[in-house]
Every structure is written in C-alpha cells, then in structure tokens.
PDB file of C-alpha atoms in Angstrom:
ATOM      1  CA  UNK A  36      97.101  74.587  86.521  1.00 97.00           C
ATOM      2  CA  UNK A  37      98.812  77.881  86.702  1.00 98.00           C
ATOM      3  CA  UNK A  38      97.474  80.867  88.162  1.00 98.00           C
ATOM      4  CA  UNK A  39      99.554  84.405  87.178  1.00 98.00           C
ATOM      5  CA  UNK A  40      98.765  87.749  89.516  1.00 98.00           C
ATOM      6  CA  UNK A  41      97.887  90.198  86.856  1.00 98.00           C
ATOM      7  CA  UNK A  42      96.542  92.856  89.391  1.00 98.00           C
ATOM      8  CA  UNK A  43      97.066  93.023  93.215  1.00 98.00           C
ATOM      9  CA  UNK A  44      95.964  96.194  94.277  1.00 98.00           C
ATOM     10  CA  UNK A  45      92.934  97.280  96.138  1.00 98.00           C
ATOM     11  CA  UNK A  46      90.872 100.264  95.816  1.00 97.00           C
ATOM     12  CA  UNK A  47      92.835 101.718  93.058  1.00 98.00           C
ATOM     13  CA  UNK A  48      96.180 100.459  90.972  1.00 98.00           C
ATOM     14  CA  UNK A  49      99.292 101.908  92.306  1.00 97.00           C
ATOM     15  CA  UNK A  50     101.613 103.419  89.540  1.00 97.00           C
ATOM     16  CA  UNK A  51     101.903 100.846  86.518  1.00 97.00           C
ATOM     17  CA  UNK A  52      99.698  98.483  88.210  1.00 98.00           C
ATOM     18  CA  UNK A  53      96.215  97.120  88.373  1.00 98.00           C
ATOM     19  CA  UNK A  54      93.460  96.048  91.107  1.00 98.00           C
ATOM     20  CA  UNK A  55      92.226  92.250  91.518  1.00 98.00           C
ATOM     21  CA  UNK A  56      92.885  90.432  88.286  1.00 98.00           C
ATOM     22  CA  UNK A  57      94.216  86.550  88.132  1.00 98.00           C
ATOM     23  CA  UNK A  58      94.708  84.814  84.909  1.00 98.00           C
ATOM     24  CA  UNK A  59      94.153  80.998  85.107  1.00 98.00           C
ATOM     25  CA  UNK A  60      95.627  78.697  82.589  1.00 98.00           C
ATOM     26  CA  UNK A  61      95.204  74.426  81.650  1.00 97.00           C
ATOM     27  CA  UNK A  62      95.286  72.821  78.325  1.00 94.00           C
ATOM     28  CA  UNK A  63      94.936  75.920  76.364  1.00 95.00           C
ATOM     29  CA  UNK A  64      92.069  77.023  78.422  1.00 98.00           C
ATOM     30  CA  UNK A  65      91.961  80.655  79.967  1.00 98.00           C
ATOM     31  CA  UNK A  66      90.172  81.770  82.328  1.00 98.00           C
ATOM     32  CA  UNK A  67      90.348  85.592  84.170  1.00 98.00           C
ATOM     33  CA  UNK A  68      89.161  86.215  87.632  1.00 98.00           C
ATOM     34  CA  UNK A  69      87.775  89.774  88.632  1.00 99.00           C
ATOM     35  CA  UNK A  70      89.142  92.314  85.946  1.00 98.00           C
ATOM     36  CA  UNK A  71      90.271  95.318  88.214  1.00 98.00           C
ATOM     37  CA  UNK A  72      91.364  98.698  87.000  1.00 98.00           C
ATOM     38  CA  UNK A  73      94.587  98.351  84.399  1.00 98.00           C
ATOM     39  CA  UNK A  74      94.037  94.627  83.700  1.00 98.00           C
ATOM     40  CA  UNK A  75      93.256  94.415  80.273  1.00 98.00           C
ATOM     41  CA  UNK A  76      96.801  96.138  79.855  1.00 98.00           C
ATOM     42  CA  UNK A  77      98.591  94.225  82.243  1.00 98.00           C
ATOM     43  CA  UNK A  78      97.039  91.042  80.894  1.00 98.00           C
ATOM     44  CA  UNK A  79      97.855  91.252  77.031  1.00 98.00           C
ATOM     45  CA  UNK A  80     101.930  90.938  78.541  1.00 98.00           C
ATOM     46  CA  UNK A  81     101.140  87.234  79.401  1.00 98.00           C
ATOM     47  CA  UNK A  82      98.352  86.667  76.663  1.00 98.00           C
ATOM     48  CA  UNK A  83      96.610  87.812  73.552  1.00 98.00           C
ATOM     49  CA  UNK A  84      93.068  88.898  74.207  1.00 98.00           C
ATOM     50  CA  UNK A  85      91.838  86.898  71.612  1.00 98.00           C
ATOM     51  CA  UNK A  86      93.094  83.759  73.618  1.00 98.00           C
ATOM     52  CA  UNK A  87      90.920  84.459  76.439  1.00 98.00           C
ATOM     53  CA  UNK A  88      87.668  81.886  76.952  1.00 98.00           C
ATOM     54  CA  UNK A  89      86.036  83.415  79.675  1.00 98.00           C
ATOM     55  CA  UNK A  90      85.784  86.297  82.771  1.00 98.00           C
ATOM     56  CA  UNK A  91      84.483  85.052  85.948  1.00 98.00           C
ATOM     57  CA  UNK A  92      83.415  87.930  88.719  1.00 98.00           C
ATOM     58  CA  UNK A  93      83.408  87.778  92.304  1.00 98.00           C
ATOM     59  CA  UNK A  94      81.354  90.756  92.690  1.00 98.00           C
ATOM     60  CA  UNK A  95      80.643  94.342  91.243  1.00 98.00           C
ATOM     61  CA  UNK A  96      83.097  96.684  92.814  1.00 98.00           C
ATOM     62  CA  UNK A  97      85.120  98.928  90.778  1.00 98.00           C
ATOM     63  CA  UNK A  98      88.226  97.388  91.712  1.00 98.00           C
ATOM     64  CA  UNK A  99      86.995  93.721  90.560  1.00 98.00           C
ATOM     65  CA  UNK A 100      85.353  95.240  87.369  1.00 98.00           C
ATOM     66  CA  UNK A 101      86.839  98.598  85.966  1.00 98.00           C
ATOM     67  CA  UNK A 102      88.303  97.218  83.179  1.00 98.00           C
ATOM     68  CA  UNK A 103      85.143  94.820  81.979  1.00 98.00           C
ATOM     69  CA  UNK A 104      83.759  97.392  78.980  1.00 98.00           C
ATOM     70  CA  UNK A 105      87.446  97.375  77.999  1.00 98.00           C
ATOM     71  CA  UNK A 106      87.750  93.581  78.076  1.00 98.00           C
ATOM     72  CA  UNK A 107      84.494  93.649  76.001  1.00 98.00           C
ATOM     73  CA  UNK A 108      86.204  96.479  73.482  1.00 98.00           C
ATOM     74  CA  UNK A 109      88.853  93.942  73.093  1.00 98.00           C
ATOM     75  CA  UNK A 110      86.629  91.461  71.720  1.00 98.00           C
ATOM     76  CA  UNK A 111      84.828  93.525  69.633  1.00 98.00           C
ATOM     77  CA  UNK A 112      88.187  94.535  67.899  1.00 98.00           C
ATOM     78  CA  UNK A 113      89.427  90.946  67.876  1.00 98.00           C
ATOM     79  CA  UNK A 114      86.103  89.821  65.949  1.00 98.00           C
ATOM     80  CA  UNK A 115      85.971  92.172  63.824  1.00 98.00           C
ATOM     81  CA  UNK A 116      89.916  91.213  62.897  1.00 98.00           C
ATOM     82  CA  UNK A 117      89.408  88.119  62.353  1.00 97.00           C
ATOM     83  CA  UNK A 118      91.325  87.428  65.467  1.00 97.00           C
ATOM     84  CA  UNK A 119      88.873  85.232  66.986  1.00 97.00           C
ATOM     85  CA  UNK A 120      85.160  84.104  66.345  1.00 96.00           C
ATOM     86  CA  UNK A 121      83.966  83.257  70.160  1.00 96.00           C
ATOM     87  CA  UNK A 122      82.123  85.622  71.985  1.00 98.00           C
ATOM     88  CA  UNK A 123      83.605  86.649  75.310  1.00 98.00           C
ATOM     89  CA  UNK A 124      82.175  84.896  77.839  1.00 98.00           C
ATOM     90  CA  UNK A 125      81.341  86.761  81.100  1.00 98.00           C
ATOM     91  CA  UNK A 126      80.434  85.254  84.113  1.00 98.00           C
ATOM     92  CA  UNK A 127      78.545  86.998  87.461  1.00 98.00           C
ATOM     93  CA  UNK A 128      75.996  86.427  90.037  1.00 98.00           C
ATOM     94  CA  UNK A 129      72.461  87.862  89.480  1.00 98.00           C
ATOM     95  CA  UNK A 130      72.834  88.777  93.555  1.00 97.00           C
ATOM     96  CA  UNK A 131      73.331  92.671  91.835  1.00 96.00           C
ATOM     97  CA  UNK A 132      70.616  92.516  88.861  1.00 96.00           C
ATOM     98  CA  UNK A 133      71.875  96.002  87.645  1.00 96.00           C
ATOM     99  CA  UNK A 134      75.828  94.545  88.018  1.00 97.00           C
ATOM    100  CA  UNK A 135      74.799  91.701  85.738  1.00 98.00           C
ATOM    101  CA  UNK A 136      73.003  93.895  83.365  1.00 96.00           C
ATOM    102  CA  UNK A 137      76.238  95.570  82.567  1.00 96.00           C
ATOM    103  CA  UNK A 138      77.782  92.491  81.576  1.00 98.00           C
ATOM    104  CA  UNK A 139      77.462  92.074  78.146  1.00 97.00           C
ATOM    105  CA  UNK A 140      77.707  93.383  75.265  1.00 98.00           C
ATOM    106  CA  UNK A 141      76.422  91.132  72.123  1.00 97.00           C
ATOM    107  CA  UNK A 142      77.244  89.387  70.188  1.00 98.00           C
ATOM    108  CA  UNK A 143      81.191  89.912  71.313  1.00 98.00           C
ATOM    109  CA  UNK A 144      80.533  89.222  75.240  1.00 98.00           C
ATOM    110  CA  UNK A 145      77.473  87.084  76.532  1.00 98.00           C
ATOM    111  CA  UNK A 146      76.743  87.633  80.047  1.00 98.00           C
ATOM    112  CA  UNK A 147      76.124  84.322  81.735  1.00 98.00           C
ATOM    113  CA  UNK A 148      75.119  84.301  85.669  1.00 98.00           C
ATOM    114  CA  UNK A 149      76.711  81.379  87.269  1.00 98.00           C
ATOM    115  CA  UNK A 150      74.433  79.592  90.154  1.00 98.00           C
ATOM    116  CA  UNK A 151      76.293  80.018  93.895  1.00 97.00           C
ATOM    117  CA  UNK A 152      74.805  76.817  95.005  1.00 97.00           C
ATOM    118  CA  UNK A 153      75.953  74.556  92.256  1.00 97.00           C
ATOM    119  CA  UNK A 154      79.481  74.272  89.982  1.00 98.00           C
ATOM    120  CA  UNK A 155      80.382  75.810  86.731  1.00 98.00           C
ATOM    121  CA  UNK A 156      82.338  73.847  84.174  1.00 98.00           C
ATOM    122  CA  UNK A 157      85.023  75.682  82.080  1.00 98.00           C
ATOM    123  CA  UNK A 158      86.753  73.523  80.160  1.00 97.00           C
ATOM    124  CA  UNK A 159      89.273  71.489  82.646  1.00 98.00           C
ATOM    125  CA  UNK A 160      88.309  73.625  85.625  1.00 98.00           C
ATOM    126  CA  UNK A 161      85.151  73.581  88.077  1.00 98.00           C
ATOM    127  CA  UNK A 162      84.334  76.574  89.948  1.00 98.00           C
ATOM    128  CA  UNK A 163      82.085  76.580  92.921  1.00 98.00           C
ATOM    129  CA  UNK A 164      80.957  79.605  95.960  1.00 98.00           C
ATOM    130  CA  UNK A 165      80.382  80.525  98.540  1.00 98.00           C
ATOM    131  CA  UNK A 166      78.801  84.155  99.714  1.00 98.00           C
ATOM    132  CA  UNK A 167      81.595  86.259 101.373  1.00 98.00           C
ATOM    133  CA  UNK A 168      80.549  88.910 104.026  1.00 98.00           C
ATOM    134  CA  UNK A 169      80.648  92.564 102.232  1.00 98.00           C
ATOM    135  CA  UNK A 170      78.935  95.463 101.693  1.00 97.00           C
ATOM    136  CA  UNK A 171      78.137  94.214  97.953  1.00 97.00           C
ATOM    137  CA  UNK A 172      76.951  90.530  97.569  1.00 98.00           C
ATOM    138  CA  UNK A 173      80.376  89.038  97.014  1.00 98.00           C
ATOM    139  CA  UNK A 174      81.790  85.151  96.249  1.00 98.00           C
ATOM    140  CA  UNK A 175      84.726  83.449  97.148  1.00 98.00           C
ATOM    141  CA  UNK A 176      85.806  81.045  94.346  1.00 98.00           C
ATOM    142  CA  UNK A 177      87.117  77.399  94.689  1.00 98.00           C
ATOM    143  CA  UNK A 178      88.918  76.256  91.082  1.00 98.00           C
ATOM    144  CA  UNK A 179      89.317  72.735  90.729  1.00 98.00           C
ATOM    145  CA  UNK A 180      91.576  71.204  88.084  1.00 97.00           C
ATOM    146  CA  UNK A 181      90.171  67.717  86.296  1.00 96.00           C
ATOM    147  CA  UNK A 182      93.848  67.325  84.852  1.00 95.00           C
ATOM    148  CA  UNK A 183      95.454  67.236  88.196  1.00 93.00           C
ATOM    149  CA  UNK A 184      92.592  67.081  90.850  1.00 95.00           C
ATOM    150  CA  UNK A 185      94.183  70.062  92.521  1.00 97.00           C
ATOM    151  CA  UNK A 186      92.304  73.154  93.656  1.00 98.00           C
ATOM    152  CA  UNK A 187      93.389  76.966  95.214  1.00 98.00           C
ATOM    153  CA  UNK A 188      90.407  79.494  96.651  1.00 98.00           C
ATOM    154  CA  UNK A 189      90.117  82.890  96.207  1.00 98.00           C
ATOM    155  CA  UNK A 190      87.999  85.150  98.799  1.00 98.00           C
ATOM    156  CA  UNK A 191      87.431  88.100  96.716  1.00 98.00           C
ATOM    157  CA  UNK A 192      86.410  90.719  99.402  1.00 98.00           C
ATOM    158  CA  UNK A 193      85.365  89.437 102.696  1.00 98.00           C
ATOM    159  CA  UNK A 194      85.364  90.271 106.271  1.00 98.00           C
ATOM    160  CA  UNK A 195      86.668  87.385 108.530  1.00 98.00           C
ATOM    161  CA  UNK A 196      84.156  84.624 107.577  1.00 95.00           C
ATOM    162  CA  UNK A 197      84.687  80.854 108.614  1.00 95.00           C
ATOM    163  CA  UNK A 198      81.609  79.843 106.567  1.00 96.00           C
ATOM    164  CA  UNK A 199      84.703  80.215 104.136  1.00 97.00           C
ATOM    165  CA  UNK A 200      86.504  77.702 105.240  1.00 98.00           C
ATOM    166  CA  UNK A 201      84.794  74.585 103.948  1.00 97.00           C
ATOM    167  CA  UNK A 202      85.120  75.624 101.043  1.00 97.00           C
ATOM    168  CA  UNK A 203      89.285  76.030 101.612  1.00 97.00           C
ATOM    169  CA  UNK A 204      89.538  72.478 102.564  1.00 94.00           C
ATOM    170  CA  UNK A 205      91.638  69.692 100.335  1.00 94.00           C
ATOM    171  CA  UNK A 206      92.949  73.057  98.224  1.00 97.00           C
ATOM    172  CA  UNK A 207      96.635  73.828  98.066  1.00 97.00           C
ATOM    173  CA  UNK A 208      96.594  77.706  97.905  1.00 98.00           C
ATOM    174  CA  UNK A 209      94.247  80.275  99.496  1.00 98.00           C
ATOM    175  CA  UNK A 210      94.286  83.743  97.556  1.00 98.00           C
ATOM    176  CA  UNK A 211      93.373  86.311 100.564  1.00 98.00           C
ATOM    177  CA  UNK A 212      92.639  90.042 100.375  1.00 98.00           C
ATOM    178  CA  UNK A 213      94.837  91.622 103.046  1.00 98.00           C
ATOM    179  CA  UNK A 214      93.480  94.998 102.798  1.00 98.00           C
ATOM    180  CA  UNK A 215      94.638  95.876 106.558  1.00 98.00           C
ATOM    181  CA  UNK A 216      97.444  95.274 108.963  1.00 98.00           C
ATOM    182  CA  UNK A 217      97.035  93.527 112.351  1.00 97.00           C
ATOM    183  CA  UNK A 218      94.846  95.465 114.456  1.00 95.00           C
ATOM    184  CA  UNK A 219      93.163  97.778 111.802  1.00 97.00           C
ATOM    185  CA  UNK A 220      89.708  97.673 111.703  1.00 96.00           C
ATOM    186  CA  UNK A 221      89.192  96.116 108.964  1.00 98.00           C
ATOM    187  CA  UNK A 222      85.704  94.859 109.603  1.00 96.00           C
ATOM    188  CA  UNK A 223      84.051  98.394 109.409  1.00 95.00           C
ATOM    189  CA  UNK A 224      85.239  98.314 105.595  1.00 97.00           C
ATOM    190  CA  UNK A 225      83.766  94.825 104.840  1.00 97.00           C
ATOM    191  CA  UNK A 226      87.700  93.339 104.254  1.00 98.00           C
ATOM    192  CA  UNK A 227      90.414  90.962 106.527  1.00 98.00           C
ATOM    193  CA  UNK A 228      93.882  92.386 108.363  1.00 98.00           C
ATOM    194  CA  UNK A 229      96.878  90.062 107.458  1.00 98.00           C
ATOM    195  CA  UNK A 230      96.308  87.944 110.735  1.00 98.00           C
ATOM    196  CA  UNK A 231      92.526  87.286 109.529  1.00 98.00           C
ATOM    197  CA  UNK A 232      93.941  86.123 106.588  1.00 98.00           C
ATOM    198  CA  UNK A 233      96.252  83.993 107.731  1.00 98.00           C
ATOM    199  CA  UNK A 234      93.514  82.302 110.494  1.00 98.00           C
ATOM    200  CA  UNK A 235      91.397  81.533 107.724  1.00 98.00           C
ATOM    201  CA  UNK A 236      94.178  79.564 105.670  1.00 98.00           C
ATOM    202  CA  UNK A 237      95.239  78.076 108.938  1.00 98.00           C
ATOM    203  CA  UNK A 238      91.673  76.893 109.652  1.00 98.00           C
ATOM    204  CA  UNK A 239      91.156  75.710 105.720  1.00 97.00           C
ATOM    205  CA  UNK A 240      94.535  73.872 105.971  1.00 97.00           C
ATOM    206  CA  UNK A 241      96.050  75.139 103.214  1.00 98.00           C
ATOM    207  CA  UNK A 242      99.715  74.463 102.107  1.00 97.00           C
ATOM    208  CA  UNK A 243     100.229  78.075 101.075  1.00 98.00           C
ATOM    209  CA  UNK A 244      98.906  81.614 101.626  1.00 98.00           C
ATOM    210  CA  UNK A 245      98.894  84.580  98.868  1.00 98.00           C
ATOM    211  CA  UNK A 246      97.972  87.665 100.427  1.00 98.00           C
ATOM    212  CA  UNK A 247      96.810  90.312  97.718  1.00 98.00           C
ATOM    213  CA  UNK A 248      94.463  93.327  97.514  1.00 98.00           C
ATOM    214  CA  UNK A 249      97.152  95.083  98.992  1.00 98.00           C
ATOM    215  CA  UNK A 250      96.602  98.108 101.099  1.00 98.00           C
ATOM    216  CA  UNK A 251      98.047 101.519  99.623  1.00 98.00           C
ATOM    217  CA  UNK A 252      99.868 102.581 103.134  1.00 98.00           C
ATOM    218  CA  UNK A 253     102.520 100.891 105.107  1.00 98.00           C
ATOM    219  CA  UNK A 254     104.508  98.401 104.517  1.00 98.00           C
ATOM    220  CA  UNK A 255     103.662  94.919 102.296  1.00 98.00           C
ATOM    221  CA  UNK A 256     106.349  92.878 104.264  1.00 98.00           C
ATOM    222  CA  UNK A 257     104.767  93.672 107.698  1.00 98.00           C
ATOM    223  CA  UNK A 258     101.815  91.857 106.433  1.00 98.00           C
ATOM    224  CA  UNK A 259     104.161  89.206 105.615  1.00 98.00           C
ATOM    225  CA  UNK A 260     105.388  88.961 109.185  1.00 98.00           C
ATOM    226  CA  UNK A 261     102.187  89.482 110.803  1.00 98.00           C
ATOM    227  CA  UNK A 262     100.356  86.902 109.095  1.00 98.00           C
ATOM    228  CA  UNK A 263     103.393  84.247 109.328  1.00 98.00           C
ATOM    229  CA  UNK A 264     102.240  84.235 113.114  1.00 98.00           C
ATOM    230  CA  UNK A 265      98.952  82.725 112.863  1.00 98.00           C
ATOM    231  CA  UNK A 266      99.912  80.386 109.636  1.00 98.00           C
ATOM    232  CA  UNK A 267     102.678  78.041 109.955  1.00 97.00           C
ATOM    233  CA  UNK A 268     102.426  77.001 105.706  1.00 97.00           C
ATOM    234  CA  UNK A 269     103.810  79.364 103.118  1.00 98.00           C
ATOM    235  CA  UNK A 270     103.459  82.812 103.144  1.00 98.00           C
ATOM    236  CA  UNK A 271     103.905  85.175 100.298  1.00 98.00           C
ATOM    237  CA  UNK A 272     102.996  88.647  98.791  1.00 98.00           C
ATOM    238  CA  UNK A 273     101.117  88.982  95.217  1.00 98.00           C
ATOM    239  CA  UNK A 274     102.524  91.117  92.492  1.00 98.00           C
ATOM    240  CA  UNK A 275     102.320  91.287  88.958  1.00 98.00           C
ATOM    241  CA  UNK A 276     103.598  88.532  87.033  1.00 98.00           C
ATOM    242  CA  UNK A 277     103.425  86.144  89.968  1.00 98.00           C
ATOM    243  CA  UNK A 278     103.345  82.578  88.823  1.00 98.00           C
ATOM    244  CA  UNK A 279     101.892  79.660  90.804  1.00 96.00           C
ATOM    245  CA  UNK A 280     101.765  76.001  89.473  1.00 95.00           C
ATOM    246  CA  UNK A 281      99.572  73.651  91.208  1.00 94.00           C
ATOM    247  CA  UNK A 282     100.470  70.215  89.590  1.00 86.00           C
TER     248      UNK A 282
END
C-alpha cells in the first residue's frame, strides 16, 4: 500500500501547494482522501484523473473539500473523452446533510455516505471511523490493506481525543494534523499542537508519526522537535510528493 502527500496545508495552500489531500494506491486501485484546495492539480502529477476509483471525506471544511466540484469537472471531461466510463465515486458522512448534498454530480460522480459504525470496502482496502472532536462532525480514518494486512490512520481535524486511539492500534503510521506548536491553544480552534500529536501516536503505538495540516507561521522543524519528545517512533513532516510504503 502506498500512500503519497498530495496536499499538507491547513486553512489555505501555501504558494504552489494544496490543503489535506492523500492519494492511496494497491493493485491498480486509487483511492483520494479529503480533496483540499489545489489538489486536483497537484494530483494529476502522480496520476491521471481518469485513474481515480473513488474520494473518501473526513468532513466538510473547505480545506478537506475545495477542490471536490473540480474533481467532479474532471470526470465529466474524462467521460465525455472517452477517457473513462465509471462514475466518480464520492464518499461522506450524512453527519452534515447539506455537505453530502453537494456531493454529487450525476451521472459522472455518485455521492455515497459511508456508515461510521461499520467498514467500507474499496477494492483491497477497508476503511473504518471514528468521530473526531471539531467544530464540524469530523472522522478519523483507519485503511486496512487485504494484500498485506497492514493499516495507517488518519485524524482529519481533531482536538486531542483518546477515543482515537483504538482505532490507532496494530497500524504502522498515524497521519496527524499539527495545526499548532507546543503550548498554542489549539483546543479553542477544534485542532492538536505537535506534542498532542505525538501523545496520541505514542498512546496508539504506532511505528511512525506524519505530522501534516501544517500551520502557516513558524517553523515546520520545531514541530519536528517538539513532538519527537513525547514519541520515541519515527517522526517526520508531510509535503508534497511524500511517499510512504506500508508492505
């Protein structure tokens, strides 16, 4: 399974970049989570838009879906080229009916609300949730591989939340928003500080920590440092292109 950053930013893309977009890939089968502001361009350097099988959302924040009508655009070109026959499809949580609602656009993307209690089956990955604490109704996402048995989370937005980490545990890499450094208050904003981050993936056991959504102030290797205090595994920054195989 291999999982590239296509978009680290939060709030807004810095220059040339893009908000919360990860493109996952086994057996021919791709799958985007969140599709942030800039994606759709960033993406089409790693794939064709034709290739893609489905979108899967965390929640309904511009950041996580600013590029969605585009994605949809991209299919209707691609139909009506010939480029592909498959309807897009998108996946969200009904949590935000009016979120949902903007979903699809048929017959090029199907909106499709995926159940938080129970598992959604893409091909050779399984997807399960869990409710993150936000100011929108949010999900952190565990992926599960069939090929290899091998899973990584991603929180999406979240405040410090240890109903999270069951959901961590067994997985080899924990995608964190970072939004804050140590001793911001990141609470009041509904997101985690690099330390937060880091005690979740401690208390998950993962092997290795991503931190992304990346804060537009400061500096990105402090969070480094700061969270490499509370999390004795891996630590490392997203940015785009970022490659990580979980075999």
């Amino acid at each position: 399974m291999k999982i590239t950053v296509i978009g680290y930013w939060g709030g807004y893309p810095g220059p040339d970049g893009a908000t919360s977009a990860y493109l996952l890939e086994e057996e021919d089968v791709k799958v985007l989570l969140d599709c942030g502001s800039g994606a759709v361009s960033k993406l089409q350097k790693y794939i064709e838009t034709a290739d893609l099988d489905a979108l899967i959302l965390t929640h309904y924040h511009h950041d996580h879906v600013a590029d969605v009508g585009v994605l949809q655009y991209s299919r209707v070109v691609d139909m009506n080229l010939e480029r592909s026959t498959r309807p897009l499809k998108i996946y969200g949580h009904t949590g935000d009916p009016e979120g949902f609602q903007r979903l699809g656009k048929e017959p090029y993307a199907i909106a499709e609300a995926y159940d938080p209690a129970g598992v959604l089956t893409i091909g050779p990955f399984t997807f399960t949730f869990q409710e993150t604490s936000h100011p929108a109704v949010c999900y952190a996402i565990k992926v599960e591989s069939s090929v290899s048995g091998k899973s990584f989370v991603y929180t999406g937005d979240t405040t410090y939340n240890k109903k999270l980490v069951p959901l961590m545990k067994g997985s080899e890499l924990l995608i964190a928003e970072a939004s804050f450094y140590d001793g911001q208050e990141a609470e009041k904003y509904g997101h985690m500080t690099s330390s937060e981050a880091a005690r979740l993936a401690a208390a998950g056991e993962v092997e290795k920590l991503l931190l992304s959504h990346l804060p537009h102030f400061g500096e990105h290797k402090d969070l480094v440092t700061e969270a490499e205090k509370h999390f004795s595994g891996e630590v490392a920054l997203a940015y785009e292109g970022l490659e990580n195989e979980i075999k």
